[in-house]
């Protein structure tokens, strides 16, 4: 029965042959698989193991806290407040649109937020977390945590956000922080990886910007093992970062708040300095803005309002704007003449109300003239003609030299943004800046702080402080960094002591002599008497035609064409402590607008609080009393309670 | 009916059949399954839940199934091959209409106690039918065109139905194993030459068709081919599976990171780590030693089967064993190739090791048939 036909055995033979062939192919393929295994697992093992480690080990930054900023008494000006935020890691999320849509059902996510998040997610590396929304409520965070399985890549986080408890009072000094922009990265060329974290906040203006690296500190790093979803499985290594340095400023919150309140809505700026140390006690530009709005991301509308305001709330006028100093420059001209030995205090010059120089009429502010004018009278009554004559003899070079000695025409190394150097013109300057020869008329204009001369309120404060003390005072804003004080040195000015005394005596009469231009702003109390000089600087040319028709009163002019009102002063006379400069843009007359402000602020600084009403002249007391009450209401109440040890 | 010619004595009967089972093959199957359990415990982080325990239960059922099938005379299986084939076609049609969808394809049919994948049943049914067909067909007619068209129709029907699901991987496996049986049956070379030529032409047409209106493949199938050809182009997207599994494989080295120490799979970098990609876990944790051992077990199983097949004198047994061996080979070869980046990612599990009930049961059924053919082979009078 087992005898097979030929066909059967042939068939079997063929099946066996082909079976062997197929089996051979199969075994051959297994050989290929084995070779491939060996190739991948043994020959290339090293490189793959490395990739596997990279896969699982992730270096993450631990953002550190930014340094805090305090005033001289330990009042917090800039701090960090814990806030909740949600971040998304694109790599882990997968379908970003879907996840964002789910998230928007849980928390209040505006279409703009979604748009912005998407843009940021696209820009930044896939493994970096991008903040979707910050300043969330605890409830929101709990909702997100509860729905975590539905939201891969979404992580709730506690972050610290910058706050400025005193709001707009310190806006221009302290500045604010904001998210790093690509422009910031280009400008700074800072390799700190922290800056690459999307929406990481860095200082944008003011001290926050100028001392950015000091305040930022150093980020910590941690190596973590993550799984494919980006979930951290364990921490392998941790290096703590260091907190940014705490700053203590020379500013006094009480005084600053007073100044801010006193300026109200004027477009004005005030600098208050300690005459002897150069410490800035208050530096205030008005109007201001709330820096907290910028940290949160200011709306386009709000920003537009700030930008388009003709009072320029965004400008830090105290340091970045330079004004024609007007009559406050006269001390420079006098000192130059005295130093050059051209005049002495007895010499008199006749003032007829105008003087003709190179066929051009230069007018004194007093149309009828001052008559015979000596040095004291020239400052006291601010006679222009006296200076026109003096300047022609002294020459611009000497005036410029003294101006620089007194601190004009140079930008001080102060931790604020866009500190201007102003202009102290001389022949060389005009040739390079205006490509024109210097003419005598320029000297005449410069002698009374008009023409090309420009000075910032900070420079004016330094000038008056230097005149008051005879020392080369330099302004300082930082008292200490992390408790370490910067050393200070002051040297004597290269000016004759007697000449300075003479100027001081003349300045005394400006505010304390019945004939003085700022007599109305005198202080009765000897210990706080102010010594200063007013200035009213023109911002437009008055044509000859206009003069014959009668010069228009300031109040009849549009705001932009009115004169700037300036006042610089120090106090008290014997032992100068405080130097103040006030500039009220388009405020009108220096003696009637700027001087009263300067007086109030000086008294506030000397008494370190509300001055006694008796310091004021009797006729002003009723008005001052009301004013003090009004201003007290405007002062922040938090000032005292927020006091903590720095 | 050649089986009726057997002398009763030459074929084991009753409990003696158990002695004549291919015990070497059985041992290797059990060995592979136990490696699978160990790996499933490892990917579950040292827990018998959720995979290893139910896999053990399934394997027990599978082992029982294998014994029952093995004890049933092989000619009975030959005689029921037509109904089984028809049943599998009906199941494939059913899945088309009331199957449940998973991972973008309709593949499963719920039978209450098990989620059955009819395409798995079809793999065996097709081989059985083809083997029975050639057992019935006189040898001189094998290469006649009319008798070649018939098996082609047998193959095409399930292939097209599976392609409809859509499951390209399984349909290709069906096609390949079916073609292998035709080849083994002794059909003339010319047919195969023609088919290969046409295939090459089709592949070229396929790539040409991309992006046009008469596109022959789904987009996802094209993208799989793309990522297969260049997995590094999109390591986090579609190429993720391949890149990550290559990393896992490569980081194993000679001896691996140690059992339950694999970072790639434990940290979830690997997709489908307990099913189609379980080989990568073996590779990472047990290294080259581990993977080559698994390959050795598979090759051992294959050799036992081939050896058994070549000793059969009956066409049905011989073709059935060789065809099922081919199916088994394709399972592990395709899975390993895919994991090692030699083939595109198609949903093919690692036989006996990957987690999954349907595939396991069907595979054990196939081994049951191979065992049955082995047991019921006429032997010299003993």
GROMACS .gro file of C-alpha atoms in nm, chain A residues 14 58 67 122 142 169 209 254 280 282-283 290 295 387-388 402 438 470 488 490 514 525 604-605 630:
model
   25
   14UNK     CA    1   0.925   1.833  -0.598
   58UNK     CA    2   1.645   6.628   3.069
   67UNK     CA    3   1.622   9.048   4.384
  122UNK     CA    4   0.577   7.759   1.734
  142UNK     CA    5  -0.739   7.257   4.081
  169UNK     CA    6   0.516  10.662   4.255
  209UNK     CA    7   1.686   9.727   3.341
  254UNK     CA    8   0.770  10.935   5.213
  280UNK     CA    9   1.908  11.108   4.563
  282UNK     CA   10   1.346  11.167   4.554
  283UNK     CA   11   1.346  11.166   4.179
  290UNK     CA   12   0.146  10.206   3.683
  295UNK     CA   13   0.429   9.338   3.404
  387UNK     CA   14   2.496  13.859   3.169
  388UNK     CA   15   2.488  13.959   2.803
  402UNK     CA   16   3.265  12.615   3.454
  438UNK     CA   17   3.023  13.008   1.667
  470UNK     CA   18   3.186  12.342   4.684
  488UNK     CA   19   3.194  10.721   4.802
  490UNK     CA   20   3.407  11.350   4.697
  514UNK     CA   21   1.220  14.170   4.937
  525UNK     CA   22   1.246  12.943   5.983
  604UNK     CA   23   0.917  11.826   5.351
  605UNK     CA   24   1.268  11.687   5.304
  630UNK     CA   25  -0.525  11.775   5.042
   0.00000   0.00000   0.00000
